[in-house]
Coordinates of C-alpha atoms in Angstrom, one line a residue:
Chain A
M28 CA 23.4 -67.4 20.0
T29 CA 24.6 -68.9 23.2
R30 CA 24.1 -72.2 25.0
E31 CA 22.3 -70.3 27.7
R32 CA 19.3 -70.3 25.4
G33 CA 19.8 -73.4 23.4
S34 CA 18.7 -73.7 19.7
P35 CA 16.3 -75.8 17.6
Y36 CA 19.2 -78.1 16.7
A37 CA 21.0 -78.2 20.1
P38 CA 18.1 -77.6 22.4
H39 CA 19.8 -78.2 25.8
A40 CA 20.9 -75.0 27.5
E41 CA 23.8 -75.2 29.9
G42 CA 21.6 -74.9 32.9
E43 CA 19.4 -77.8 31.7
T44 CA 22.4 -80.0 31.0
A45 CA 23.8 -79.3 34.5
A46 CA 20.4 -80.2 36.1
M47 CA 20.3 -83.5 34.3
L48 CA 23.8 -84.4 35.2
D49 CA 23.0 -83.5 38.8
A50 CA 19.9 -85.7 38.7
V51 CA 21.9 -88.8 37.6
G52 CA 24.7 -88.0 40.0
V53 CA 27.7 -87.4 37.7
D54 CA 30.0 -84.4 37.4
D55 CA 30.2 -83.9 33.6
E56 CA 29.0 -85.4 30.3
E57 CA 32.3 -87.3 29.9
A58 CA 31.4 -89.5 32.8
L59 CA 28.4 -90.9 30.8
F60 CA 30.7 -92.4 28.1
D61 CA 33.3 -95.1 28.4
I62 CA 35.6 -94.4 25.4
P63 CA 39.0 -96.1 25.4
E64 CA 41.9 -93.7 25.6
G65 CA 43.4 -95.0 22.4
V66 CA 40.5 -93.9 20.2
R67 CA 39.5 -90.9 22.1
F68 CA 39.6 -87.5 20.4
D69 CA 41.4 -85.3 22.8
G70 CA 40.9 -81.7 21.8
E71 CA 38.4 -79.0 21.1
F72 CA 36.3 -79.2 18.0
G73 CA 36.4 -75.5 17.6
I74 CA 32.8 -75.2 16.4
E75 CA 31.2 -72.0 17.5
P76 CA 27.5 -71.9 17.7
R77 CA 25.9 -69.6 15.1
S78 CA 22.5 -69.0 13.6
E79 CA 21.1 -70.9 10.6
Q80 CA 21.3 -67.8 8.5
A81 CA 24.9 -67.1 9.4
L82 CA 25.8 -70.8 8.7
R83 CA 24.2 -70.6 5.3
R84 CA 26.1 -67.5 4.4
E85 CA 29.3 -69.1 5.5
L86 CA 28.7 -72.4 3.6
T87 CA 27.6 -70.5 0.4
A88 CA 30.9 -68.6 0.5
L89 CA 32.8 -71.8 1.1
L90 CA 31.1 -73.5 -1.9
G91 CA 31.8 -70.5 -4.0
R92 CA 35.5 -71.3 -3.7
N93 CA 35.0 -74.6 -5.7
D94 CA 36.3 -74.7 -9.2
D95 CA 33.5 -74.6 -11.8
L96 CA 34.9 -77.1 -14.3
T97 CA 33.2 -78.8 -17.2
E98 CA 34.0 -82.5 -16.6
F99 CA 35.0 -84.9 -19.4
M100 CA 35.8 -87.5 -16.8
G101 CA 34.5 -91.0 -16.5
R102 CA 36.3 -94.2 -15.3
G103 CA 33.3 -95.5 -13.4
H104 CA 31.3 -92.3 -12.8
Y105 CA 29.3 -91.2 -15.7
D106 CA 27.1 -88.1 -16.0
H107 CA 23.9 -88.6 -17.9
Y108 CA 21.1 -86.1 -17.8
V109 CA 18.6 -87.0 -15.0
P110 CA 15.1 -86.0 -16.1
S111 CA 13.2 -84.0 -13.5
I112 CA 10.6 -86.7 -13.1
V113 CA 13.2 -88.7 -11.2
D114 CA 13.5 -86.0 -8.5
N115 CA 9.8 -85.3 -8.5
L116 CA 8.7 -88.9 -8.0
S117 CA 11.6 -90.1 -5.8
Q118 CA 11.2 -87.2 -3.4
R119 CA 7.6 -88.0 -2.7
A120 CA 7.2 -88.4 1.1
E121 CA 6.2 -92.0 0.7
F122 CA 9.6 -92.8 -0.7
L123 CA 11.8 -90.5 1.4
T124 CA 12.5 -92.4 4.5
S125 CA 15.6 -93.5 6.2
Y126 CA 14.0 -96.7 7.2
T127 CA 14.7 -99.9 5.2
Q128 CA 11.8 -101.2 3.3
Y129 CA 11.1 -104.3 5.4
Q130 CA 7.5 -104.2 6.3
P131 CA 5.4 -105.5 3.4
E132 CA 2.2 -104.3 5.0
I133 CA 3.2 -100.6 4.8
T134 CA 5.7 -100.4 1.9
Q135 CA 4.0 -102.1 -1.0
G136 CA 4.7 -99.2 -3.3
F137 CA 8.4 -99.1 -2.5
L138 CA 8.7 -102.9 -2.7
Q139 CA 7.0 -102.9 -6.1
A140 CA 9.4 -100.2 -7.4
L141 CA 12.4 -102.4 -6.2
F142 CA 10.8 -105.4 -7.8
E143 CA 10.5 -103.4 -11.1
Y144 CA 14.2 -102.4 -10.7
Q145 CA 15.2 -106.1 -10.3
S146 CA 13.0 -107.0 -13.3
M147 CA 14.7 -104.4 -15.5
L148 CA 18.1 -105.8 -14.6
V149 CA 16.9 -109.3 -15.4
E150 CA 15.8 -108.1 -18.8
L151 CA 19.0 -106.2 -19.5
T152 CA 21.4 -109.0 -18.3
G153 CA 19.5 -112.0 -19.4
L154 CA 20.2 -113.5 -16.0
P155 CA 17.2 -114.7 -14.0
V156 CA 18.1 -113.3 -10.6
A157 CA 18.9 -109.7 -9.6
N158 CA 19.1 -108.3 -6.1
C159 CA 17.5 -105.0 -5.2
S160 CA 20.9 -103.2 -5.1
M161 CA 24.3 -103.2 -3.5
Y162 CA 26.4 -100.3 -2.2
D163 CA 28.4 -99.7 -5.4
S164 CA 30.1 -101.5 -8.2
A165 CA 33.2 -102.2 -6.2
T166 CA 31.3 -103.9 -3.4
A167 CA 29.3 -105.8 -6.0
L168 CA 32.5 -107.1 -7.5
A169 CA 33.8 -108.1 -4.1
E170 CA 30.6 -109.9 -3.2
A171 CA 30.8 -111.8 -6.5
A172 CA 34.2 -113.1 -5.5
R173 CA 32.8 -114.2 -2.2
L174 CA 29.9 -115.9 -4.0
A175 CA 32.5 -117.7 -6.2
D176 CA 34.1 -119.0 -3.1
R177 CA 30.8 -120.4 -1.8
V178 CA 29.4 -121.9 -4.9
R179 CA 32.2 -123.5 -6.8
Q180 CA 32.2 -127.3 -6.8
A181 CA 35.9 -127.8 -7.2
S182 CA 38.5 -126.2 -5.0
G183 CA 40.1 -123.0 -6.1
T184 CA 41.1 -119.7 -4.6
R185 CA 42.5 -117.6 -7.4
V186 CA 40.5 -114.6 -8.6
F187 CA 41.7 -113.0 -11.8
V188 CA 41.1 -109.3 -12.6
P189 CA 42.2 -107.2 -15.5
E190 CA 45.5 -105.4 -15.4
F191 CA 43.6 -102.1 -16.0
L192 CA 41.2 -101.9 -13.1
R193 CA 40.2 -98.9 -11.1
S194 CA 42.3 -98.8 -8.0
G195 CA 39.2 -98.2 -5.9
K196 CA 37.6 -101.5 -7.1
R197 CA 40.8 -103.4 -6.5
G198 CA 41.1 -102.0 -3.0
V199 CA 37.6 -103.0 -2.0
L200 CA 38.1 -106.5 -3.5
D201 CA 41.4 -106.9 -1.6
N202 CA 39.7 -105.8 1.6
Y203 CA 36.8 -108.2 1.2
L204 CA 39.1 -111.1 0.5
A205 CA 41.6 -110.4 3.3
G206 CA 41.3 -113.1 5.8
T207 CA 40.0 -115.7 3.3
E208 CA 42.1 -118.0 1.3
M209 CA 41.3 -116.2 -1.9
T210 CA 44.0 -114.3 -3.7
V211 CA 43.6 -111.6 -6.3
E212 CA 45.9 -111.7 -9.4
T213 CA 45.9 -109.7 -12.6
Y214 CA 46.0 -110.8 -16.2
P215 CA 47.4 -108.7 -19.0
M216 CA 45.5 -106.5 -21.4
D217 CA 46.3 -106.3 -25.1
D218 CA 45.6 -102.9 -26.7
G219 CA 43.0 -102.0 -24.0
N220 CA 41.2 -105.3 -24.1
V221 CA 41.7 -108.7 -22.5
D222 CA 44.7 -110.6 -23.8
V223 CA 42.7 -113.8 -24.0
E224 CA 45.7 -116.0 -24.9
A225 CA 47.7 -114.8 -21.9
L226 CA 44.6 -115.3 -19.7
A227 CA 44.3 -118.8 -21.0
E228 CA 47.8 -119.5 -19.8
L229 CA 47.0 -118.3 -16.3
V230 CA 43.6 -119.7 -15.6
D231 CA 43.6 -123.2 -14.2
D232 CA 41.5 -125.4 -12.0
E233 CA 42.6 -123.4 -9.0
T234 CA 40.7 -120.5 -10.3
A235 CA 37.6 -119.5 -8.6
M236 CA 36.6 -116.5 -10.7
V237 CA 37.6 -114.5 -13.8
Y238 CA 36.5 -110.9 -13.9
A239 CA 36.3 -108.9 -17.1
E240 CA 34.7 -105.6 -17.9
N241 CA 32.7 -104.4 -20.9
P242 CA 33.2 -101.6 -21.7
T243 CA 36.7 -101.7 -20.2
V244 CA 38.0 -99.1 -17.8
R245 CA 39.5 -97.5 -20.9
G246 CA 36.2 -97.3 -22.6
S247 CA 36.9 -99.9 -25.2
I248 CA 34.4 -102.6 -26.1
E249 CA 35.4 -106.1 -25.3
E250 CA 34.9 -108.4 -28.3
R251 CA 35.9 -111.8 -27.1
L252 CA 33.7 -112.1 -24.1
A253 CA 32.3 -115.5 -25.1
E254 CA 35.8 -116.9 -25.2
I255 CA 36.5 -115.6 -21.8
G256 CA 33.3 -117.1 -20.5
E257 CA 34.2 -120.5 -22.1
L258 CA 37.7 -120.3 -20.6
A259 CA 36.2 -119.8 -17.1
S260 CA 33.6 -122.5 -17.6
E261 CA 36.2 -125.0 -18.8
N262 CA 38.2 -124.4 -15.6
D263 CA 35.2 -124.7 -13.4
A264 CA 35.5 -121.0 -12.5
L265 CA 32.8 -118.3 -12.3
F266 CA 32.8 -115.7 -15.0
C267 CA 32.0 -112.3 -13.6
L268 CA 31.2 -109.5 -16.0
G269 CA 31.4 -105.8 -15.0
T270 CA 29.2 -103.4 -17.0
D271 CA 26.6 -100.7 -16.5
L272 CA 22.9 -100.1 -17.3
V273 CA 23.4 -97.9 -20.3
A274 CA 26.0 -100.1 -21.9
L275 CA 23.8 -103.2 -21.4
A276 CA 21.3 -101.6 -23.8
L277 CA 23.7 -102.0 -26.7
L278 CA 26.3 -104.7 -25.9
E279 CA 25.9 -108.4 -26.1
E280 CA 23.6 -109.8 -23.4
P281 CA 25.8 -111.1 -20.6
A282 CA 23.9 -114.4 -20.3
S283 CA 24.6 -115.2 -23.9
V284 CA 28.4 -114.9 -23.4
G285 CA 28.4 -117.2 -20.4
A286 CA 28.4 -114.6 -17.6
D287 CA 27.6 -116.3 -14.2
V288 CA 27.4 -113.0 -12.4
V289 CA 27.0 -109.4 -13.7
V290 CA 28.1 -106.6 -11.5
G291 CA 28.6 -102.9 -12.1
E292 CA 27.3 -99.5 -11.7
A293 CA 23.5 -99.0 -11.9
G294 CA 23.8 -95.4 -10.8
V295 CA 24.7 -94.2 -14.3
L296 CA 21.0 -93.6 -14.5
G297 CA 19.0 -91.6 -11.9
L298 CA 22.0 -90.2 -10.0
P299 CA 23.9 -87.0 -10.5
N300 CA 27.6 -87.6 -11.0
A301 CA 28.7 -86.1 -7.7
Y302 CA 29.5 -87.0 -4.2
G303 CA 30.9 -90.4 -5.1
M304 CA 27.6 -92.1 -4.6
G305 CA 27.0 -95.4 -6.3
L306 CA 24.5 -98.1 -6.9
G307 CA 25.8 -101.6 -7.3
L308 CA 24.1 -103.9 -9.7
F309 CA 24.2 -107.6 -9.0
A310 CA 22.6 -110.3 -11.2
T311 CA 23.3 -114.0 -11.4
R312 CA 22.0 -117.5 -12.3
E313 CA 19.1 -119.1 -10.6
E314 CA 21.2 -121.9 -9.2
Y315 CA 23.1 -119.4 -7.0
L316 CA 19.9 -117.8 -5.7
R317 CA 20.5 -118.8 -2.1
Q318 CA 24.1 -117.5 -2.2
V319 CA 23.2 -114.0 -3.5
P320 CA 24.2 -111.2 -1.1
G321 CA 21.9 -108.4 -0.1
R322 CA 18.1 -108.5 -0.5
L323 CA 15.6 -109.6 -3.0
V324 CA 12.0 -108.5 -3.4
G325 CA 9.6 -111.2 -4.5
V326 CA 6.0 -111.1 -5.6
S327 CA 3.3 -113.3 -4.2
E328 CA -0.3 -113.1 -3.2
D329 CA -1.8 -112.1 0.1
A330 CA -4.6 -113.8 2.0
A331 CA -7.2 -112.1 -0.2
D332 CA -5.4 -113.3 -3.4
R333 CA -4.1 -109.8 -4.2
R334 CA -0.7 -109.3 -5.7
A335 CA 1.7 -108.6 -2.8
Y336 CA 5.4 -107.8 -2.7
T337 CA 7.7 -108.8 0.1
L338 CA 11.4 -109.2 0.8
T339 CA 12.3 -112.9 0.2
L340 CA 15.3 -115.0 1.2
Q341 CA 15.9 -112.7 4.1
T342 CA 17.1 -115.8 6.0
R343 CA 20.4 -115.4 4.3
E344 CA 20.9 -112.0 5.8
Q345 CA 23.0 -111.2 8.8
H346 CA 20.1 -110.1 11.0
I347 CA 18.8 -113.6 11.0
R348 CA 21.7 -115.8 10.1
R349 CA 24.7 -114.0 11.7
E350 CA 28.0 -115.6 10.9
R351 CA 26.4 -117.8 8.2
A352 CA 24.9 -114.9 6.3
T353 CA 25.9 -114.7 2.7
S354 CA 27.0 -111.2 3.2
N355 CA 27.5 -108.9 6.1
I356 CA 26.9 -105.8 4.1
C357 CA 24.3 -103.6 5.8
T358 CA 24.0 -100.9 3.2
N359 CA 21.2 -101.3 0.7
Q360 CA 20.7 -98.5 -1.8
A361 CA 16.9 -98.8 -2.0
W362 CA 16.2 -95.2 -2.7
V363 CA 18.9 -94.9 -5.3
A364 CA 17.6 -98.0 -7.0
L365 CA 14.2 -96.4 -7.0
R366 CA 15.7 -93.4 -8.9
A367 CA 17.5 -95.6 -11.4
A368 CA 14.3 -97.6 -12.0
I369 CA 12.3 -94.4 -12.6
H370 CA 14.9 -93.1 -15.0
L371 CA 15.0 -96.4 -16.9
A372 CA 11.3 -96.7 -17.1
W373 CA 11.1 -93.1 -18.2
L374 CA 13.5 -93.7 -21.1
G375 CA 12.0 -97.0 -22.1
P376 CA 13.7 -99.5 -24.4
S377 CA 14.1 -97.4 -27.5
E378 CA 15.4 -94.2 -25.8
L379 CA 17.8 -96.3 -23.7
V380 CA 19.2 -97.7 -26.9
D381 CA 19.4 -94.2 -28.4
L382 CA 21.3 -93.0 -25.4
A383 CA 23.7 -95.9 -25.6
E384 CA 24.2 -95.3 -29.3
D385 CA 25.1 -91.7 -28.7
C386 CA 27.7 -92.9 -26.2
V387 CA 29.4 -94.8 -29.1
R388 CA 28.9 -92.1 -31.8
D389 CA 29.9 -89.1 -29.7
A390 CA 33.0 -90.9 -28.4
A391 CA 34.1 -91.8 -31.9
A392 CA 33.5 -88.3 -33.2
L393 CA 35.3 -86.6 -30.4
A394 CA 38.3 -89.0 -30.7
E395 CA 38.5 -88.2 -34.4
R396 CA 38.5 -84.4 -33.8
L397 CA 41.2 -84.7 -31.1
D398 CA 43.2 -87.1 -33.3
A399 CA 43.3 -84.4 -36.0
L400 CA 45.2 -82.0 -33.6
V401 CA 49.0 -82.0 -33.9
G402 CA 50.5 -83.6 -30.8
L403 CA 47.5 -85.9 -30.0
K404 CA 46.6 -89.4 -31.0
A405 CA 43.1 -90.6 -30.2
P406 CA 41.9 -93.2 -29.5
V407 CA 45.1 -94.9 -28.4
H408 CA 43.4 -98.3 -28.5
D409 CA 42.3 -99.3 -32.0
R410 CA 38.8 -100.4 -30.8
H411 CA 35.2 -99.4 -30.7
H412 CA 34.6 -97.2 -27.7
F413 CA 31.8 -96.4 -25.4
R414 CA 31.6 -93.0 -23.7
E415 CA 35.4 -92.7 -23.2
F416 CA 38.8 -93.3 -24.8
V417 CA 42.5 -92.7 -24.1
V418 CA 44.4 -90.0 -25.8
R419 CA 48.2 -90.0 -26.3
C420 CA 49.8 -86.6 -26.1
D421 CA 53.4 -85.7 -27.1
Q422 CA 53.6 -83.3 -24.2
P423 CA 53.4 -84.5 -20.6
A424 CA 49.8 -85.4 -19.8
A425 CA 49.7 -83.8 -16.4
A426 CA 50.8 -80.4 -17.9
I427 CA 48.1 -80.6 -20.5
A428 CA 45.4 -81.5 -18.0
G429 CA 46.6 -78.7 -15.8
D430 CA 46.3 -76.2 -18.6
L431 CA 42.9 -77.5 -19.6
E432 CA 41.8 -77.0 -16.0
T433 CA 42.8 -73.4 -16.2
E434 CA 40.6 -73.2 -19.3
G435 CA 37.7 -74.8 -17.3
Y436 CA 37.8 -78.4 -18.4
A437 CA 38.7 -81.5 -16.4
V438 CA 40.0 -84.8 -17.9
H439 CA 41.8 -87.8 -16.3
V440 CA 45.5 -88.3 -16.4
V441 CA 46.1 -92.0 -16.8
G442 CA 49.8 -92.1 -17.8
E443 CA 52.8 -90.0 -18.4
H444 CA 51.6 -89.2 -21.9
L445 CA 48.0 -90.5 -21.6
L446 CA 44.8 -88.7 -20.9
Q447 CA 41.3 -90.2 -20.7
V448 CA 38.3 -88.3 -22.0
C449 CA 34.7 -89.2 -21.5
I450 CA 31.7 -87.8 -23.3
T451 CA 28.0 -88.3 -22.6
D452 CA 24.7 -86.5 -23.3
A453 CA 25.5 -84.2 -20.3
N454 CA 28.7 -82.6 -21.7
A455 CA 28.4 -83.3 -25.4
H456 CA 27.2 -79.7 -26.0
K457 CA 30.6 -78.6 -24.8
A458 CA 32.6 -80.8 -27.2
D459 CA 33.5 -77.9 -29.5
E460 CA 34.8 -75.8 -26.6
L461 CA 36.9 -78.8 -25.3
V462 CA 38.5 -79.3 -28.7
A463 CA 39.2 -75.6 -28.9
A464 CA 40.7 -75.7 -25.4
F465 CA 42.9 -78.6 -26.4
E466 CA 44.0 -76.7 -29.5
G467 CA 44.9 -73.7 -27.3
V468 CA 47.0 -75.6 -24.8
L469 CA 49.0 -77.8 -27.1
Chain B
M17 CA 0.2 -132.4 21.4
F18 CA 2.9 -133.2 18.9
E19 CA 3.5 -136.6 17.5
V20 CA 6.5 -138.4 19.0
P21 CA 6.7 -142.0 17.6
D22 CA 7.8 -144.5 20.2
D23 CA 10.1 -146.4 17.9
L24 CA 12.4 -143.5 17.2
R25 CA 15.3 -141.9 19.2
Y26 CA 15.7 -138.1 19.6
M27 CA 18.2 -135.3 20.1
E28 CA 17.6 -132.3 22.4
S29 CA 18.0 -130.2 19.3
H30 CA 14.9 -131.9 17.8
E31 CA 16.3 -134.3 15.3
W32 CA 15.0 -137.9 15.2
T33 CA 16.6 -141.1 14.0
S34 CA 15.3 -144.6 13.4
T35 CA 17.4 -147.4 14.9
D36 CA 17.5 -149.5 11.7
D37 CA 20.6 -150.9 10.0
V38 CA 20.2 -148.0 7.7
A39 CA 19.0 -145.3 10.0
R40 CA 16.7 -142.5 8.7
I41 CA 17.1 -139.0 10.1
G42 CA 14.8 -136.0 10.1
I43 CA 13.4 -133.3 12.4
T44 CA 10.5 -133.7 14.8
D45 CA 6.9 -132.6 14.5
F46 CA 7.6 -130.1 17.3
A47 CA 10.6 -128.7 15.4
Q48 CA 8.7 -128.2 12.1
D49 CA 5.9 -126.5 14.0
E50 CA 8.3 -124.1 15.7
L51 CA 10.0 -123.3 12.5
G52 CA 6.8 -122.6 10.5
D53 CA 6.8 -123.0 6.7
V54 CA 10.0 -124.7 5.6
V55 CA 11.2 -123.1 2.4
F56 CA 14.6 -124.7 1.9
V57 CA 16.6 -127.7 3.1
E58 CA 20.4 -128.0 2.6
L59 CA 21.7 -131.6 3.0
P60 CA 25.1 -133.3 2.6
D61 CA 25.9 -135.4 -0.4
E62 CA 25.7 -139.2 -0.4
G63 CA 28.9 -140.6 0.9
S64 CA 29.5 -137.8 3.4
E65 CA 30.6 -138.9 6.8
L66 CA 28.6 -137.7 9.8
T67 CA 30.0 -137.2 13.3
K68 CA 27.5 -137.4 16.1
G69 CA 26.6 -133.9 17.3
D70 CA 28.1 -132.0 14.4
E71 CA 26.2 -129.9 11.9
F72 CA 25.1 -131.7 8.8
G73 CA 22.8 -129.3 7.1
V74 CA 20.5 -126.3 7.3
V75 CA 16.7 -125.9 7.3
E76 CA 15.3 -122.6 6.4
S77 CA 11.8 -121.3 7.1
I78 CA 10.4 -117.9 6.2
K79 CA 11.8 -116.2 9.3
A80 CA 14.5 -118.5 10.6
V81 CA 17.5 -120.6 9.8
S82 CA 18.4 -123.6 11.9
D83 CA 21.4 -125.9 11.7
L84 CA 20.8 -129.6 11.7
Y85 CA 22.8 -131.8 14.0
A86 CA 23.7 -135.4 13.5
P87 CA 22.1 -137.7 16.1
I88 CA 24.6 -140.5 15.2
S89 CA 27.9 -141.0 13.4
G90 CA 28.0 -142.8 10.1
T91 CA 28.0 -142.6 6.3
V92 CA 25.3 -140.9 4.3
V93 CA 23.8 -143.5 1.9
G94 CA 20.6 -141.8 1.0
V95 CA 19.4 -138.2 0.7
N96 CA 15.7 -137.3 0.3
E97 CA 16.0 -135.3 -2.9
A98 CA 12.2 -134.7 -2.9
L99 CA 12.8 -132.0 -0.3
F100 CA 14.8 -129.9 -2.7
D101 CA 11.6 -129.3 -4.8
Q102 CA 9.1 -129.8 -2.0
P103 CA 10.6 -128.6 1.3
E104 CA 7.1 -128.3 2.7
L105 CA 7.1 -132.2 3.1
V106 CA 9.0 -131.5 6.3
N107 CA 6.0 -129.6 7.6
D108 CA 3.4 -132.0 6.2
D109 CA 4.9 -135.3 7.2
P110 CA 8.1 -135.0 9.3
Y111 CA 8.5 -138.6 10.2
A112 CA 7.7 -140.2 6.8
E113 CA 7.7 -138.2 3.5
G114 CA 9.8 -135.5 5.2
W115 CA 12.8 -137.6 6.1
M116 CA 16.2 -136.1 5.3
L117 CA 19.0 -138.6 5.4
E118 CA 19.7 -142.4 5.4
V119 CA 22.8 -143.2 7.3
E120 CA 24.8 -146.4 7.9
P121 CA 25.6 -146.1 11.6
A122 CA 29.3 -146.3 12.6
D123 CA 28.5 -147.3 16.1
D124 CA 25.2 -148.9 17.1
G125 CA 25.9 -148.0 20.7
E126 CA 25.2 -144.4 19.9
F127 CA 21.5 -145.0 19.7
D128 CA 21.3 -145.7 23.4
E129 CA 22.8 -142.3 24.2
L130 CA 19.8 -140.5 22.6
L131 CA 16.6 -139.5 24.1
T132 CA 13.7 -142.0 24.1
A133 CA 10.3 -140.9 22.9
E134 CA 9.2 -140.6 26.5
E135 CA 12.2 -138.4 27.4
Y136 CA 11.8 -136.2 24.3
R137 CA 8.1 -135.8 25.1
E138 CA 9.0 -134.5 28.5
Q139 CA 11.4 -132.1 27.0
T140 CA 8.9 -130.5 24.7
E141 CA 6.0 -130.4 27.1

């Protein structure tokens, strides 16, 4: 394959390119671009043209070099079995488009699906307003902090987050708040959960937002959420709760513990646990409706009195409001939200609860079996757990994780002698093998 | 033709004000028509200080957001709270039911700097 002939993907042959350059009166393609020296890539890409067939062979060989590990990893990314209906419906041509779903006259089906997604979030959180998705849980958290900055009546700039927070989330939060007057501070945890007494010492009327997670990043279930909510409320601060769709089926309803904003990962349903993709959920109180970032789908009636869906409150978006937009995020995960909605609808309320209960039962059972092994203590935190838990090991954690990897299993190292293990319906059938592998490497 | 009452004064940015001791402020018939259906109005609290020419609020229609500019300086002594539930009053009755603020003027001389009905009419024609 040569550039003399072109290809379906790079159709211009060298002769054609030369003719076009000649027609516009420049010597080479470089002259068509004005790229500043400082950011210019000065080198050869070293990409040789090759046929589709040859490229496939090469990529297959490259992918074959990946380790084929069974993952028992969580900390924000959870693998639940995605039923085939999700692929089948979401990959229908009507839904597979790179265009955003703006035009109500041609996208009623998609808008309705997003409206259903929002409605399911409203049911699960108890909060009356949910947007039709954010990029991921980290951006949703950061947007909540920005919302706190906009809606609080009293002054205040301090945002409190737990001592145990995924570094990725913290990084995004810091990035979003850079340049504002807001500061991010941590509060201590006590045995995996919020140290409410210590938090009470820290929170004052300069506090804009208190963020807590349930389940926590260590998989423990937070039992004193209502107290945290009250603490935030007493200090005129927003209470932001991080959680996920499956956990919401079982845990206390966020609205009933005083949550002003619920953020988290909605991609635990409908998405494979790969490629780092996320789906940020964002729900809040009605009084903050006009300060919500992202988009909302609303339902109304058209001129013929038929039910009609449309994007509402678009005027808060940057394409209309520019510097006064409530958020400058451009990424909306409409198609991913569609998948989550299909998965949720497919499960229905009772199976969603079953799935959530398995997350508690399986984690407790696996922890008990690991605890029975000499040299391990699990769970480290004396709490109820959801999906995951921390294991203390007498030997260095990194060495054990390395040995487990050799055996074909992946777990997180979270401290010198601490591992974190996550179990869901997707890997539960491998629990026996994991326990045996642990036994073998200890 | 849009309604432009003779007894009011106007800004080029389409706000009107009465010239009373407590001046009423709103947006013009022309402005509400250009905006289309008004869905939300954001206004300052009572007691706020306005400075002539500065933003004092926001009016949102289905497809646009516009800042509101103070035609005069002064203290806000009244806010039309009916607009929070019925923003459409701005469309239906921009000079009466759709008023936005009542302001105690800081400087009566500022009225004279505003457009007269005649001048505003010319601008919108």
